[in-house]
């Protein structure tokens, strides 16, 4: 079986690549999916495809709706959803992804630092694991797939 893992969250660090490299090094049967991580493309996809808007609300609404086609589909198909909250920006979309995954009954692994513990207590409570590093996510995937510790 190939496991489908959806990687949601911040786009300003290389955490996705670290997880992908760790999984590859262990030769785990995992296929990764993610939202569009090109910030400008993600922000402007709706108006680029469907036409410009005078008001920022409708500009953002079009983009959010177009992006939701990808996000919802890939979360629904995922075996595991990993949600990373970074330090630089508030990732409200990641919190929404975690809530959507929880509503679908998907196993969730959350990743964030100690400074986010209070703000994310409800998200953490819905997760099956709360981690701080990509290596911990790789170790969890190795354990749940192979039943072994490294």
PDB file of C-alpha atoms in Angstrom:
ATOM      1  CA  UNK A   1       0.000   0.000   0.000  1.00  0.00           C
ATOM      2  CA  UNK A   2       1.182   3.508  -0.796  1.00  0.00           C
ATOM      3  CA  UNK A   3       0.277   5.967   1.941  1.00  0.00           C
ATOM      4  CA  UNK A   4      -1.013   9.369   0.882  1.00  0.00           C
ATOM      5  CA  UNK A   5       0.249  12.138   3.158  1.00  0.00           C
ATOM      6  CA  UNK A   6      -1.002  15.694   2.817  1.00  0.00           C
ATOM      7  CA  UNK A   7       1.449  18.375   4.004  1.00  0.00           C
ATOM      8  CA  UNK A   8      -0.448  21.498   5.051  1.00  0.00           C
ATOM      9  CA  UNK A   9       0.884  24.686   6.545  1.00  0.00           C
ATOM     10  CA  UNK A  10       3.546  27.317   6.345  1.00  0.00           C
ATOM     11  CA  UNK A  11       5.470  27.825   3.120  1.00  0.00           C
ATOM     12  CA  UNK A  12       8.493  29.804   4.284  1.00  0.00           C
ATOM     13  CA  UNK A  13      10.805  26.977   5.394  1.00  0.00           C
ATOM     14  CA  UNK A  14      11.901  23.671   3.894  1.00  0.00           C
ATOM     15  CA  UNK A  15      10.052  21.387   6.326  1.00  0.00           C
ATOM     16  CA  UNK A  16       8.247  19.590   3.499  1.00  0.00           C
ATOM     17  CA  UNK A  17      11.511  18.725   1.796  1.00  0.00           C
ATOM     18  CA  UNK A  18      12.981  17.486   5.087  1.00  0.00           C
ATOM     19  CA  UNK A  19      10.059  15.100   5.577  1.00  0.00           C
ATOM     20  CA  UNK A  20      10.171  13.936   1.969  1.00  0.00           C
ATOM     21  CA  UNK A  21      13.935  13.313   2.141  1.00  0.00           C
ATOM     22  CA  UNK A  22      13.610  11.423   5.443  1.00  0.00           C
ATOM     23  CA  UNK A  23      10.845   9.226   4.066  1.00  0.00           C
ATOM     24  CA  UNK A  24      12.844   8.590   0.888  1.00  0.00           C
ATOM     25  CA  UNK A  25      15.933   7.618   2.907  1.00  0.00           C
ATOM     26  CA  UNK A  26      13.831   4.998   4.725  1.00  0.00           C
ATOM     27  CA  UNK A  27      12.230   3.857   1.449  1.00  0.00           C
ATOM     28  CA  UNK A  28       8.748   4.265   2.899  1.00  0.00           C
ATOM     29  CA  UNK A  29       5.791   3.792   0.512  1.00  0.00           C
ATOM     30  CA  UNK A  30       4.496   7.360   0.800  1.00  0.00           C
ATOM     31  CA  UNK A  31       3.142   9.751  -1.790  1.00  0.00           C
ATOM     32  CA  UNK A  32       3.077  13.392  -0.704  1.00  0.00           C
ATOM     33  CA  UNK A  33       0.595  16.088  -1.651  1.00  0.00           C
ATOM     34  CA  UNK A  34       0.430  19.733  -0.641  1.00  0.00           C
ATOM     35  CA  UNK A  35      -1.335  22.982  -1.374  1.00  0.00           C
ATOM     36  CA  UNK A  36       0.139  25.286  -3.979  1.00  0.00           C
ATOM     37  CA  UNK A  37       3.166  26.742  -2.196  1.00  0.00           C
ATOM     38  CA  UNK A  38       3.841  29.545  -4.674  1.00  0.00           C
ATOM     39  CA  UNK A  39       2.427  32.365  -2.556  1.00  0.00           C
ATOM     40  CA  UNK A  40       1.658  34.725  -5.457  1.00  0.00           C
ATOM     41  CA  UNK A  41       0.007  32.002  -7.529  1.00  0.00           C
ATOM     42  CA  UNK A  42      -2.079  30.892  -4.556  1.00  0.00           C
ATOM     43  CA  UNK A  43      -3.192  34.445  -3.792  1.00  0.00           C
ATOM     44  CA  UNK A  44      -3.990  35.415  -7.377  1.00  0.00           C
ATOM     45  CA  UNK A  45      -5.222  32.187  -9.029  1.00  0.00           C
ATOM     46  CA  UNK A  46      -8.890  33.146  -8.794  1.00  0.00           C
ATOM     47  CA  UNK A  47      -8.630  36.530 -10.470  1.00  0.00           C
ATOM     48  CA  UNK A  48      -6.031  35.284 -12.949  1.00  0.00           C
ATOM     49  CA  UNK A  49      -8.386  32.559 -14.165  1.00  0.00           C
ATOM     50  CA  UNK A  50     -11.844  34.020 -13.488  1.00  0.00           C
ATOM     51  CA  UNK A  51     -11.316  37.768 -13.890  1.00  0.00           C
ATOM     52  CA  UNK A  52     -10.243  40.745 -11.839  1.00  0.00           C
ATOM     53  CA  UNK A  53     -12.149  42.108  -8.849  1.00  0.00           C
ATOM     54  CA  UNK A  54     -12.335  45.682  -7.589  1.00  0.00           C
ATOM     55  CA  UNK A  55     -12.632  44.671  -3.950  1.00  0.00           C
ATOM     56  CA  UNK A  56      -9.898  42.715  -2.157  1.00  0.00           C
ATOM     57  CA  UNK A  57     -12.519  40.558  -0.419  1.00  0.00           C
ATOM     58  CA  UNK A  58     -13.756  39.151  -3.753  1.00  0.00           C
ATOM     59  CA  UNK A  59     -10.195  38.805  -5.043  1.00  0.00           C
ATOM     60  CA  UNK A  60      -9.326  36.688  -2.006  1.00  0.00           C
ATOM     61  CA  UNK A  61     -12.637  34.823  -2.109  1.00  0.00           C
ATOM     62  CA  UNK A  62     -12.087  33.689  -5.689  1.00  0.00           C
ATOM     63  CA  UNK A  63      -8.580  32.501  -4.862  1.00  0.00           C
ATOM     64  CA  UNK A  64      -9.685  30.696  -1.718  1.00  0.00           C
ATOM     65  CA  UNK A  65     -12.435  28.892  -3.594  1.00  0.00           C
ATOM     66  CA  UNK A  66     -10.175  27.779  -6.433  1.00  0.00           C
ATOM     67  CA  UNK A  67      -7.516  26.638  -3.967  1.00  0.00           C
ATOM     68  CA  UNK A  68     -10.178  24.760  -1.968  1.00  0.00           C
ATOM     69  CA  UNK A  69     -10.809  22.465  -4.930  1.00  0.00           C
ATOM     70  CA  UNK A  70      -7.255  21.138  -4.578  1.00  0.00           C
ATOM     71  CA  UNK A  71      -7.066  21.274  -0.798  1.00  0.00           C
ATOM     72  CA  UNK A  72     -10.362  19.557  -0.056  1.00  0.00           C
ATOM     73  CA  UNK A  73      -9.810  16.849  -2.667  1.00  0.00           C
ATOM     74  CA  UNK A  74      -6.308  15.994  -1.458  1.00  0.00           C
ATOM     75  CA  UNK A  75      -7.239  16.054   2.247  1.00  0.00           C
ATOM     76  CA  UNK A  76     -10.211  13.791   1.536  1.00  0.00           C
ATOM     77  CA  UNK A  77      -7.900  11.332  -0.266  1.00  0.00           C
ATOM     78  CA  UNK A  78      -5.142  11.481   2.360  1.00  0.00           C
ATOM     79  CA  UNK A  79      -4.349   8.671   4.777  1.00  0.00           C
ATOM     80  CA  UNK A  80      -2.547  11.119   7.098  1.00  0.00           C
ATOM     81  CA  UNK A  81      -2.583  14.926   7.273  1.00  0.00           C
ATOM     82  CA  UNK A  82       0.470  16.764   8.609  1.00  0.00           C
ATOM     83  CA  UNK A  83      -0.138  20.392   9.586  1.00  0.00           C
ATOM     84  CA  UNK A  84       2.840  22.699  10.216  1.00  0.00           C
ATOM     85  CA  UNK A  85       2.481  26.005  12.033  1.00  0.00           C
ATOM     86  CA  UNK A  86       5.521  28.222  11.592  1.00  0.00           C
ATOM     87  CA  UNK A  87       6.792  31.271  13.406  1.00  0.00           C
ATOM     88  CA  UNK A  88       6.733  33.916  10.692  1.00  0.00           C
ATOM     89  CA  UNK A  89       3.021  34.266   9.882  1.00  0.00           C
ATOM     90  CA  UNK A  90      -0.313  33.130  11.251  1.00  0.00           C
ATOM     91  CA  UNK A  91      -1.419  30.121   9.234  1.00  0.00           C
ATOM     92  CA  UNK A  92      -5.185  30.424   9.522  1.00  0.00           C
ATOM     93  CA  UNK A  93      -5.565  28.266   6.428  1.00  0.00           C
ATOM     94  CA  UNK A  94      -3.562  25.496   8.123  1.00  0.00           C
ATOM     95  CA  UNK A  95      -5.865  25.641  11.142  1.00  0.00           C
ATOM     96  CA  UNK A  96      -8.824  25.331   8.790  1.00  0.00           C
ATOM     97  CA  UNK A  97      -7.164  22.350   7.065  1.00  0.00           C
ATOM     98  CA  UNK A  98      -6.667  20.686  10.456  1.00  0.00           C
ATOM     99  CA  UNK A  99     -10.330  21.243  11.323  1.00  0.00           C
ATOM    100  CA  UNK A 100     -11.466  19.907   7.958  1.00  0.00           C
ATOM    101  CA  UNK A 101      -9.271  16.818   8.354  1.00  0.00           C
ATOM    102  CA  UNK A 102     -10.586  16.291  11.896  1.00  0.00           C
ATOM    103  CA  UNK A 103     -14.184  16.551  10.672  1.00  0.00           C
ATOM    104  CA  UNK A 104     -13.396  13.838   8.118  1.00  0.00           C
ATOM    105  CA  UNK A 105     -11.832  11.625  10.796  1.00  0.00           C
ATOM    106  CA  UNK A 106      -8.364  11.805   9.233  1.00  0.00           C
ATOM    107  CA  UNK A 107      -5.322  11.094  11.411  1.00  0.00           C
ATOM    108  CA  UNK A 108      -3.572  14.409  12.009  1.00  0.00           C
ATOM    109  CA  UNK A 109       0.040  15.078  12.955  1.00  0.00           C
ATOM    110  CA  UNK A 110       0.622  18.675  14.031  1.00  0.00           C
ATOM    111  CA  UNK A 111       4.041  20.329  14.030  1.00  0.00           C
ATOM    112  CA  UNK A 112       4.876  23.562  15.868  1.00  0.00           C
ATOM    113  CA  UNK A 113       7.143  25.044  18.511  1.00  0.00           C
ATOM    114  CA  UNK A 114       6.433  25.567  22.191  1.00  0.00           C
ATOM    115  CA  UNK A 115       5.409  29.176  21.589  1.00  0.00           C
ATOM    116  CA  UNK A 116       2.243  28.010  19.786  1.00  0.00           C
ATOM    117  CA  UNK A 117       1.039  25.533  22.423  1.00  0.00           C
ATOM    118  CA  UNK A 118      -1.637  27.737  23.959  1.00  0.00           C
ATOM    119  CA  UNK A 119      -2.918  29.208  20.704  1.00  0.00           C
ATOM    120  CA  UNK A 120      -3.209  25.768  19.109  1.00  0.00           C
ATOM    121  CA  UNK A 121      -4.553  23.801  22.073  1.00  0.00           C
ATOM    122  CA  UNK A 122      -7.763  22.839  20.259  1.00  0.00           C
ATOM    123  CA  UNK A 123      -5.868  21.824  17.119  1.00  0.00           C
ATOM    124  CA  UNK A 124      -3.411  19.837  19.244  1.00  0.00           C
ATOM    125  CA  UNK A 125      -6.308  18.127  21.032  1.00  0.00           C
ATOM    126  CA  UNK A 126      -7.655  16.913  17.667  1.00  0.00           C
ATOM    127  CA  UNK A 127      -4.255  15.613  16.556  1.00  0.00           C
ATOM    128  CA  UNK A 128      -3.036  12.086  17.180  1.00  0.00           C
ATOM    129  CA  UNK A 129       0.517  13.410  17.539  1.00  0.00           C
ATOM    130  CA  UNK A 130       2.007  16.836  18.208  1.00  0.00           C
ATOM    131  CA  UNK A 131       5.594  17.185  17.021  1.00  0.00           C
ATOM    132  CA  UNK A 132       8.235  19.884  16.818  1.00  0.00           C
ATOM    133  CA  UNK A 133      10.487  18.617  14.002  1.00  0.00           C
ATOM    134  CA  UNK A 134      10.241  17.039  10.563  1.00  0.00           C
ATOM    135  CA  UNK A 135      12.370  14.134  11.867  1.00  0.00           C
ATOM    136  CA  UNK A 136       9.670  13.301  14.416  1.00  0.00           C
ATOM    137  CA  UNK A 137       7.086  13.196  11.617  1.00  0.00           C
ATOM    138  CA  UNK A 138       9.341  10.836   9.638  1.00  0.00           C
ATOM    139  CA  UNK A 139       9.741   8.625  12.713  1.00  0.00           C
ATOM    140  CA  UNK A 140       5.968   8.490  13.202  1.00  0.00           C
ATOM    141  CA  UNK A 141       5.417   7.579   9.543  1.00  0.00           C
ATOM    142  CA  UNK A 142       8.094   4.884   9.778  1.00  0.00           C
ATOM    143  CA  UNK A 143       6.504   3.464  12.910  1.00  0.00           C
ATOM    144  CA  UNK A 144       2.910   3.428  11.642  1.00  0.00           C
ATOM    145  CA  UNK A 145       3.907   1.973   8.268  1.00  0.00           C
ATOM    146  CA  UNK A 146       6.566  -0.552   9.357  1.00  0.00           C
ATOM    147  CA  UNK A 147       5.816  -0.994  13.040  1.00  0.00           C
ATOM    148  CA  UNK A 148       9.455  -0.359  13.859  1.00  0.00           C
ATOM    149  CA  UNK A 149      11.490   2.286  15.630  1.00  0.00           C
ATOM    150  CA  UNK A 150      14.736   3.609  14.214  1.00  0.00           C
TER     151      UNK A 150
END
